[in-house]
PDB file of C-alpha atoms and ligand atoms in Angstrom:
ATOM      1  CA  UNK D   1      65.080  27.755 -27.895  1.00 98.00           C
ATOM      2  CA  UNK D   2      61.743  30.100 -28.088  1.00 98.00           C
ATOM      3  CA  UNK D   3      61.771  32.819 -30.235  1.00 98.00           C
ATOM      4  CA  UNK D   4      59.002  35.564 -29.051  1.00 98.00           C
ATOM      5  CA  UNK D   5      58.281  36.924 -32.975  1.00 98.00           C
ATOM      6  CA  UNK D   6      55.308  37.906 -34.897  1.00 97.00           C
ATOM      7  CA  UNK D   7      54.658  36.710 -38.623  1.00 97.00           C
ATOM      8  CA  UNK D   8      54.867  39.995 -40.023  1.00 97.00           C
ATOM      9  CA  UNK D   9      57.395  41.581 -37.813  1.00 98.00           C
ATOM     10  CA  UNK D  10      60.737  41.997 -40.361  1.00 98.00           C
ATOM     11  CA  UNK D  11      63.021  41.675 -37.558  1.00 98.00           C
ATOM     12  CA  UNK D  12      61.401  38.507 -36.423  1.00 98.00           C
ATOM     13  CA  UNK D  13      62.365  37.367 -40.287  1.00 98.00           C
ATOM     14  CA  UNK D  14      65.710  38.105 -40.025  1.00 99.00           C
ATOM     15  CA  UNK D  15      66.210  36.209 -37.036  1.00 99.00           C
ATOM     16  CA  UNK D  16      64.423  33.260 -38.844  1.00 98.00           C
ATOM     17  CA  UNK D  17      66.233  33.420 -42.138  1.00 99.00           C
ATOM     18  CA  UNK D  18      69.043  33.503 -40.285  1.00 99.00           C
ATOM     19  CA  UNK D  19      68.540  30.447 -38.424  1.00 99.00           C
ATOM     20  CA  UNK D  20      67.518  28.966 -41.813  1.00 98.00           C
ATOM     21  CA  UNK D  21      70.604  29.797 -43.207  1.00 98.00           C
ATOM     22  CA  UNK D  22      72.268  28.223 -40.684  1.00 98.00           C
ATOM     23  CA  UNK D  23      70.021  25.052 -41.062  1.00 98.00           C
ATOM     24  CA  UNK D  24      69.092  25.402 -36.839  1.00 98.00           C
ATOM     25  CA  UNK D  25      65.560  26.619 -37.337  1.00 98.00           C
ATOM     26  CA  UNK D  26      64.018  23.775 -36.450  1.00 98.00           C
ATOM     27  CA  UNK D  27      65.893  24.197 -32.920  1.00 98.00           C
ATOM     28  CA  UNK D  28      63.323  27.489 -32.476  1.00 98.00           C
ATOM     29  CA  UNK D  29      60.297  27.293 -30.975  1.00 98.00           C
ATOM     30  CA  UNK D  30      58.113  30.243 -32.471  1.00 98.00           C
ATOM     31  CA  UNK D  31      56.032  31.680 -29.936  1.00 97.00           C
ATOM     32  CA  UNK D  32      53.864  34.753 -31.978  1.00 97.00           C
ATOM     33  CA  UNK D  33      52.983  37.922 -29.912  1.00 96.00           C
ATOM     34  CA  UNK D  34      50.959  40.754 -30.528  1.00 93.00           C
ATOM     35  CA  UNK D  35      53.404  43.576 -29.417  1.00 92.00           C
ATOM     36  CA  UNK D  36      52.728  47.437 -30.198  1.00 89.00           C
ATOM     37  CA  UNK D  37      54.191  50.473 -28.881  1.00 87.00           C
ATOM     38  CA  UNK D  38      51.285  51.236 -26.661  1.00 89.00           C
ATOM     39  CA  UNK D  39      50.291  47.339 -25.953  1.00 89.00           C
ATOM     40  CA  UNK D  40      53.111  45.686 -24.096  1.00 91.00           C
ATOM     41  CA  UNK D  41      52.771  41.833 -24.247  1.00 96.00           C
ATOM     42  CA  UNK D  42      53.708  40.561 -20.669  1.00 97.00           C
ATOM     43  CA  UNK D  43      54.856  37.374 -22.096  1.00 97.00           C
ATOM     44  CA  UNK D  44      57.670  39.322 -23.796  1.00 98.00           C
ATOM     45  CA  UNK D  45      58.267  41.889 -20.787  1.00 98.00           C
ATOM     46  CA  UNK D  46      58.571  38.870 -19.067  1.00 98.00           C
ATOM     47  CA  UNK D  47      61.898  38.369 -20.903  1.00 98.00           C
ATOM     48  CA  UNK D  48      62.701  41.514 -22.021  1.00 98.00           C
ATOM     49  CA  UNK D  49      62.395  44.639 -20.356  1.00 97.00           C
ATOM     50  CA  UNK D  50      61.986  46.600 -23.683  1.00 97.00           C
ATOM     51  CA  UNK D  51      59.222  44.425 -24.337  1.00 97.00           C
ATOM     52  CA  UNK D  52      60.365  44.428 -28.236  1.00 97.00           C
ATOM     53  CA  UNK D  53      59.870  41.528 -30.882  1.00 98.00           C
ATOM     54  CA  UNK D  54      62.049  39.162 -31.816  1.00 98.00           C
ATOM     55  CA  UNK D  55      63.377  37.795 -28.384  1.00 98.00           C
ATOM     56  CA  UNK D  56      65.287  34.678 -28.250  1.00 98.00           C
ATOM     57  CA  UNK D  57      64.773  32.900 -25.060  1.00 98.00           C
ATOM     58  CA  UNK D  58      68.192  30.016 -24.443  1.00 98.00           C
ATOM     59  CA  UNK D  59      67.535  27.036 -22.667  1.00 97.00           C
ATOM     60  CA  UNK D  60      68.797  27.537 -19.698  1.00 98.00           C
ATOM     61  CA  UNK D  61      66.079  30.330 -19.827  1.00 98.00           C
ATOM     62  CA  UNK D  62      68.547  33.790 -20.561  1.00 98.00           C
ATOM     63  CA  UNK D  63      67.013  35.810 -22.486  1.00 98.00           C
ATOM     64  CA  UNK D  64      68.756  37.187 -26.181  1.00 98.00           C
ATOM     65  CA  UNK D  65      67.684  40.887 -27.517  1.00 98.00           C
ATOM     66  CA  UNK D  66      67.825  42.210 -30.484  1.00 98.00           C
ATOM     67  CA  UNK D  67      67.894  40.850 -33.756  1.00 98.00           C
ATOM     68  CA  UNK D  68      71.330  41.874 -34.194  1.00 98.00           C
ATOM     69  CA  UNK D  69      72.600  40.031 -30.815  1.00 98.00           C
ATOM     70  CA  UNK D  70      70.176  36.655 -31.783  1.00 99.00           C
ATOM     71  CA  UNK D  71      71.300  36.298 -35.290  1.00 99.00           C
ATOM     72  CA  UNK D  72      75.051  36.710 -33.967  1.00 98.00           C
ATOM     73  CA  UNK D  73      74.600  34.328 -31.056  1.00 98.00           C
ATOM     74  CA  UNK D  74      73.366  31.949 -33.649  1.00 98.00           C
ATOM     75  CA  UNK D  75      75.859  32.145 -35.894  1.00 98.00           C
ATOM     76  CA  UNK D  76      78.510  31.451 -33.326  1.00 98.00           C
ATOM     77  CA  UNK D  77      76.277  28.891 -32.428  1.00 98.00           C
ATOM     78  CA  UNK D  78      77.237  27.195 -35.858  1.00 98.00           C
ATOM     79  CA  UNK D  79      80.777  27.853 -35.303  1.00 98.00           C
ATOM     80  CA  UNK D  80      80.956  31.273 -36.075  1.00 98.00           C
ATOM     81  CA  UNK D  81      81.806  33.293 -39.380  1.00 97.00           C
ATOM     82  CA  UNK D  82      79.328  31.976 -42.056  1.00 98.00           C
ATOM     83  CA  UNK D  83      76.748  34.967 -41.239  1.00 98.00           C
ATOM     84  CA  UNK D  84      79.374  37.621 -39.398  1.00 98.00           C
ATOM     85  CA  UNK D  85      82.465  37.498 -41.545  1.00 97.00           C
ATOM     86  CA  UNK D  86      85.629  37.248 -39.346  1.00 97.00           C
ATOM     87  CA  UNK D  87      87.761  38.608 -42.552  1.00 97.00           C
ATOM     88  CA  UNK D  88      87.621  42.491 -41.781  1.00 98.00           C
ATOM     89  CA  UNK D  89      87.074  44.211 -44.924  1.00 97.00           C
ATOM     90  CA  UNK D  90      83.935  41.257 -45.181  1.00 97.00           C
ATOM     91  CA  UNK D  91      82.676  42.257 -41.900  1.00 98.00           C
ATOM     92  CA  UNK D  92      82.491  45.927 -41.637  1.00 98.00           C
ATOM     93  CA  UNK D  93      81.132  45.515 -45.569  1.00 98.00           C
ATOM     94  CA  UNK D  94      78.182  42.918 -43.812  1.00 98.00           C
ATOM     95  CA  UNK D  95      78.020  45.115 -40.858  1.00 98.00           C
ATOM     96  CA  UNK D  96      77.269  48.562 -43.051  1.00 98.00           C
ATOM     97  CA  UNK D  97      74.592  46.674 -44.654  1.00 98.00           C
ATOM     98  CA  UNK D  98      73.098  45.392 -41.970  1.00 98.00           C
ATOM     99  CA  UNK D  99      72.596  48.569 -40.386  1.00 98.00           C
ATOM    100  CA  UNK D 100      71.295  49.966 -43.551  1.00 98.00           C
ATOM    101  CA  UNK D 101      68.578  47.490 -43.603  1.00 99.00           C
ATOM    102  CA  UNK D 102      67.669  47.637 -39.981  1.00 99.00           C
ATOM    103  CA  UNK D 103      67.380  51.421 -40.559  1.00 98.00           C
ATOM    104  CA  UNK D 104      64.962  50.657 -43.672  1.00 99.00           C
ATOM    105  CA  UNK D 105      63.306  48.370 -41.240  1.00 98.00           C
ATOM    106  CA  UNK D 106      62.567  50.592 -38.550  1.00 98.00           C
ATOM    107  CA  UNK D 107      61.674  53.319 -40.651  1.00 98.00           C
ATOM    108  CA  UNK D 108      59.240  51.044 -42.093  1.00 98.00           C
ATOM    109  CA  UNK D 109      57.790  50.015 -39.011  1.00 97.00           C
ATOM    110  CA  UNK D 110      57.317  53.316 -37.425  1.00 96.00           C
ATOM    111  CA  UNK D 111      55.622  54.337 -40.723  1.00 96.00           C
ATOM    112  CA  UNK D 112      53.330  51.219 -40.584  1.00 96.00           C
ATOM    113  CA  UNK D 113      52.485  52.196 -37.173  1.00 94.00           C
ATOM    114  CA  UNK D 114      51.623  55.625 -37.978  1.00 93.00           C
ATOM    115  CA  UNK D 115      49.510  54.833 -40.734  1.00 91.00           C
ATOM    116  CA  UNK D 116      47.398  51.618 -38.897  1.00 91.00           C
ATOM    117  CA  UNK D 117      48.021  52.436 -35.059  1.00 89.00           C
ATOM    118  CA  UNK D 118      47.842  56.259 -33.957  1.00 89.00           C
ATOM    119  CA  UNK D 119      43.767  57.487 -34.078  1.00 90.00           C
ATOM    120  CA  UNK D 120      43.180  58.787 -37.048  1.00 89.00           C
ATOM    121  CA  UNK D 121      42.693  62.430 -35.584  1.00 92.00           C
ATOM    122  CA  UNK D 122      45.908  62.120 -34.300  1.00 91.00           C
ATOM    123  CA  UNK D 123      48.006  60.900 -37.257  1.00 90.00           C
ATOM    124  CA  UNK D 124      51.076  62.879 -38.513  1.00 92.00           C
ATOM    125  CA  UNK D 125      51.406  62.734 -42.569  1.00 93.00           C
ATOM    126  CA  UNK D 126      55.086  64.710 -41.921  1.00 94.00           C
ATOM    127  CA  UNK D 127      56.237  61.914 -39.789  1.00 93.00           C
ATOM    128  CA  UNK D 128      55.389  59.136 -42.211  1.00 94.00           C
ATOM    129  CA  UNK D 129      56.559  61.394 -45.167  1.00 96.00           C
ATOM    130  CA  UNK D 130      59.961  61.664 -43.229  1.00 97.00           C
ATOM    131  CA  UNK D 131      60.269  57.986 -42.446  1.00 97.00           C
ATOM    132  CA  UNK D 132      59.643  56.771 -46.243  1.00 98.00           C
ATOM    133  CA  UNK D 133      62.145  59.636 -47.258  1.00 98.00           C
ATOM    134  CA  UNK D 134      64.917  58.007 -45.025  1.00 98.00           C
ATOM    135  CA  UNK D 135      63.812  54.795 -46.694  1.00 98.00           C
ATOM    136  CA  UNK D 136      64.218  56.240 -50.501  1.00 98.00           C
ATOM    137  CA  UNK D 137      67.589  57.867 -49.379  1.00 98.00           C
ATOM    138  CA  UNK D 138      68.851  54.778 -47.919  1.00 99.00           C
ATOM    139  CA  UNK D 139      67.848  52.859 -51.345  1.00 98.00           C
ATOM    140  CA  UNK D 140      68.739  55.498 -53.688  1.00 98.00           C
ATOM    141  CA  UNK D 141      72.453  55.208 -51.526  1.00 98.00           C
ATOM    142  CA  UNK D 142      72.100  51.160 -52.286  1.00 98.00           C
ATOM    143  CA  UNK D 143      71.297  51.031 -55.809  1.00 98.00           C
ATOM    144  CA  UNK D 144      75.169  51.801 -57.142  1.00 98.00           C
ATOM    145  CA  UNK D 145      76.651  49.905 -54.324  1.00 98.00           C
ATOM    146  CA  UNK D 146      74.888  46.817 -54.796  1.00 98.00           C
ATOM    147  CA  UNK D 147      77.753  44.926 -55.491  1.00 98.00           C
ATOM    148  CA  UNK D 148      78.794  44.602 -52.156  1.00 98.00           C
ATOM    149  CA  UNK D 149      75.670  42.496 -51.852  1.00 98.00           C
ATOM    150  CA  UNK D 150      76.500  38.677 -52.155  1.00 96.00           C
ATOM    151  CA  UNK D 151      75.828  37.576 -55.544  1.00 93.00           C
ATOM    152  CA  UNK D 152      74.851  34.135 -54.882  1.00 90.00           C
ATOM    153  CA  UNK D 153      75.923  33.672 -51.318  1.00 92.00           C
ATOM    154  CA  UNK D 154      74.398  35.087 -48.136  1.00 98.00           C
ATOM    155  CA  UNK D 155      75.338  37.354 -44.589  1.00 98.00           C
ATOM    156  CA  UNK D 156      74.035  39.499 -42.396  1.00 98.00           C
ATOM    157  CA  UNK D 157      73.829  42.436 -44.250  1.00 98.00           C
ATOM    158  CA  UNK D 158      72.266  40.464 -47.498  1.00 98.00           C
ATOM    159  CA  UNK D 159      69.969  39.105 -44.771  1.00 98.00           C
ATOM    160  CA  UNK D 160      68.953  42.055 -43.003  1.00 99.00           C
ATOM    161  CA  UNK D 161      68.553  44.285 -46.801  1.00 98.00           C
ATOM    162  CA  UNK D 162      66.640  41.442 -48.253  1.00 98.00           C
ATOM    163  CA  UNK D 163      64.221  41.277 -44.753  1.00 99.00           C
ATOM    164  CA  UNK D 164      63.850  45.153 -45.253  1.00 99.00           C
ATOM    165  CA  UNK D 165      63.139  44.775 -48.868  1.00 99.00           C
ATOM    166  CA  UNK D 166      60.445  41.994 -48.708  1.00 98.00           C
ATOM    167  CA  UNK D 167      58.894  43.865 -45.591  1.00 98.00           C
ATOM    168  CA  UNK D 168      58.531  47.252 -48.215  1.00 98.00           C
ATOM    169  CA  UNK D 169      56.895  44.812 -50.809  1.00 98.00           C
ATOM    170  CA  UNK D 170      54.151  43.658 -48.135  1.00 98.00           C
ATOM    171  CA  UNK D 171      53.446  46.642 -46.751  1.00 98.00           C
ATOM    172  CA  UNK D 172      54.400  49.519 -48.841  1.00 98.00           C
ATOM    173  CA  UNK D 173      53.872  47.461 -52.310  1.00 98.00           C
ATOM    174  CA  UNK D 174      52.019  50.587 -53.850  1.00 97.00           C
ATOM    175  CA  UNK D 175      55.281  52.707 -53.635  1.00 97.00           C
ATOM    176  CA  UNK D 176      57.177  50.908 -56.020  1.00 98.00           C
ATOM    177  CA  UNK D 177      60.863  50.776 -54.119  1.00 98.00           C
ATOM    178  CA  UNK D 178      61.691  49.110 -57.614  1.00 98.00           C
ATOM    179  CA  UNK D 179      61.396  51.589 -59.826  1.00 98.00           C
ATOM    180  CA  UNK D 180      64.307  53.573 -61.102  1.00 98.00           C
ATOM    181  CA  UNK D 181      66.680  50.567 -59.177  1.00 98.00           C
ATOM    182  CA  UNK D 182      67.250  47.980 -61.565  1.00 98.00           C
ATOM    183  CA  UNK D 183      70.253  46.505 -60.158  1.00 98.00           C
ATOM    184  CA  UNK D 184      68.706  46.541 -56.477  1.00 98.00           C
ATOM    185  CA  UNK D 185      64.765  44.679 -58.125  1.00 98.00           C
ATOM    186  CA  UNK D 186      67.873  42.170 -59.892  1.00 98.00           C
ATOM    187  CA  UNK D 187      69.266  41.143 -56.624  1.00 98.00           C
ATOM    188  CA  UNK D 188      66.455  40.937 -54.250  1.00 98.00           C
ATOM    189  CA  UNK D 189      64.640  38.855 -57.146  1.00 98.00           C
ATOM    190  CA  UNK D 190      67.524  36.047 -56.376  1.00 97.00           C
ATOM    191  CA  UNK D 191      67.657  36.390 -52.793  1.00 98.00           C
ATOM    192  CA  UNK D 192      63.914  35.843 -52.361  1.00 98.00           C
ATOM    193  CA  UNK D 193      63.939  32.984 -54.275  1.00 98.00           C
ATOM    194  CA  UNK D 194      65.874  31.376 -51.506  1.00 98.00           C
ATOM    195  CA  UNK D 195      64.309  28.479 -49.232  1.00 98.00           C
ATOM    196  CA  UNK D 196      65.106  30.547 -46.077  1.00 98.00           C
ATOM    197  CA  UNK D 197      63.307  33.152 -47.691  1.00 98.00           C
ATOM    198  CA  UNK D 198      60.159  31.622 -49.180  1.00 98.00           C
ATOM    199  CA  UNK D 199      60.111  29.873 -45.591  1.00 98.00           C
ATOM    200  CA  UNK D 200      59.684  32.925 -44.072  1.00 98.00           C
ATOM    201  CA  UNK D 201      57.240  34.887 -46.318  1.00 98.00           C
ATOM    202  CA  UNK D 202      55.556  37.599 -44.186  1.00 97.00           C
ATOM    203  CA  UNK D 203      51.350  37.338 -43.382  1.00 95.00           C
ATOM    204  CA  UNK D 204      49.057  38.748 -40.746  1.00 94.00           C
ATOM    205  CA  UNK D 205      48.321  36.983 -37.746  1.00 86.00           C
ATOM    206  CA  UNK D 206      45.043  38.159 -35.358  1.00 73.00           C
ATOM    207  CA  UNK D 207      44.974  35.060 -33.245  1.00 65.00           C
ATOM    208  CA  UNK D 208      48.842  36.125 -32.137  1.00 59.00           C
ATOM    209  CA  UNK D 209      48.809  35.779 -28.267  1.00 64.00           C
TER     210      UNK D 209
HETATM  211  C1  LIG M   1      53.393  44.637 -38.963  1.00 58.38           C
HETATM  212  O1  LIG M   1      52.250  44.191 -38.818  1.00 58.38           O
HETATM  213  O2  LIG M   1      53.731  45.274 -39.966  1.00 58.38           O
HETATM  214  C2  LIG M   1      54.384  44.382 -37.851  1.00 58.38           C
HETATM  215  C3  LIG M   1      54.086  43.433 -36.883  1.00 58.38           C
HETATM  216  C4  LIG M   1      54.999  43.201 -35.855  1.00 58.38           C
HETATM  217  C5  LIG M   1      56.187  43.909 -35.813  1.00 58.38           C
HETATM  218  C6  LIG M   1      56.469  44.854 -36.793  1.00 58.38           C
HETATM  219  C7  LIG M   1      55.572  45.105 -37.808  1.00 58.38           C
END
């Protein structure tokens, strides 16, 4: 399999930890892309119209989009269940957090892009002031519920929260997402000290094609 991803693309981690988790990432083929919102890579269009990162291409060349859809496929790959609990009360409890951290993630990005993309002239300080507010709501609605965040295990949704929490500390370090969420800086303290986690640490890439 070849996985269309960028080093410091959060969703691209997921998708890796993931398949670390899983102990299949050394069945992925990383192919890094420099992808923007205004530069479509036509490697990636290639195999996916929305010409987003990460893309999972099969062997049998079919093409897997997005995150959520290649870390499922994955799992099921492995027999199913370990990442997507079948147990229902499990599941929607992954499944909520997943989306929470996807929505940290994508607030994140759009932020990012705001901030380093758009011409300076034409940057928007209420759009990026809106995005990190949706990202200190969705915390602030974390920080008492962190218990439903696997203690020592790992899912989806610990997957996707601790993705959106180590992308905040690499790009957003100076804001401090720590501060005033003890219980939230506890957890994500043992998740990143995971192997599927340290294998993944974010960086930037120039040379990506
Ligand atoms: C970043 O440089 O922050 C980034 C790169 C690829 C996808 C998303 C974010």
């Amino acid at each position: 399999m070849r996985l269309h991803s960028h080093p410091a693309s959060p969703f691209g981690r997921k998708v890796m930890v993931a398949a670390h988790e899983l102990g299949i990432a050394e069945r992925i083929r990383l192919d890094y892309r420099r992808v923007t919102p205004v530069e479509p890579n036509a490697a990636v269009v290639a195999d996916n119209p929305l010409g987003k990162l990460p893309t999972l291409v099969l062997e049998d060349g079919r093409a897997l989009f997005d995150s959520r859809v290649i870390c499922e496929y994955l799992d099921q790959l492995c027999g199913g269940g370990r990442l997507f609990p079948a147990e229902p009360e499990a599941r929607w409890r992954a499944l909520r957090l997943q989306a929470l951290g996807d929505g940290i993630m994508d607030a994140a990005v759009l932020a990012r892009y705001e901030t380093v993309l758009r011409p300076e002239e034409l940057r928007w300080q209420a759009w990026i002031e809106h995005q990190k507010l949706k990202i200190t709501r969705a915390l602030d609605w974390l920080e008492p519920r962190v218990a439903e965040l696997p203690e020592d295990g790992v899912d989806i949704g610990a997957i996707s929260v601790g993705c959106a929490l180590g992308y905040l500390d690499f790009r957003f370090g100076a804001d401090g997402w720590r501060a005033g969420r003890p219980g939230l800086a506890r957890w994500y303290e043992r998740f990143a000290a995971r192997p599927s986690m340290a294998a993944t640490r974010p960086h930037d890439l120039q040379e990506a094609a």
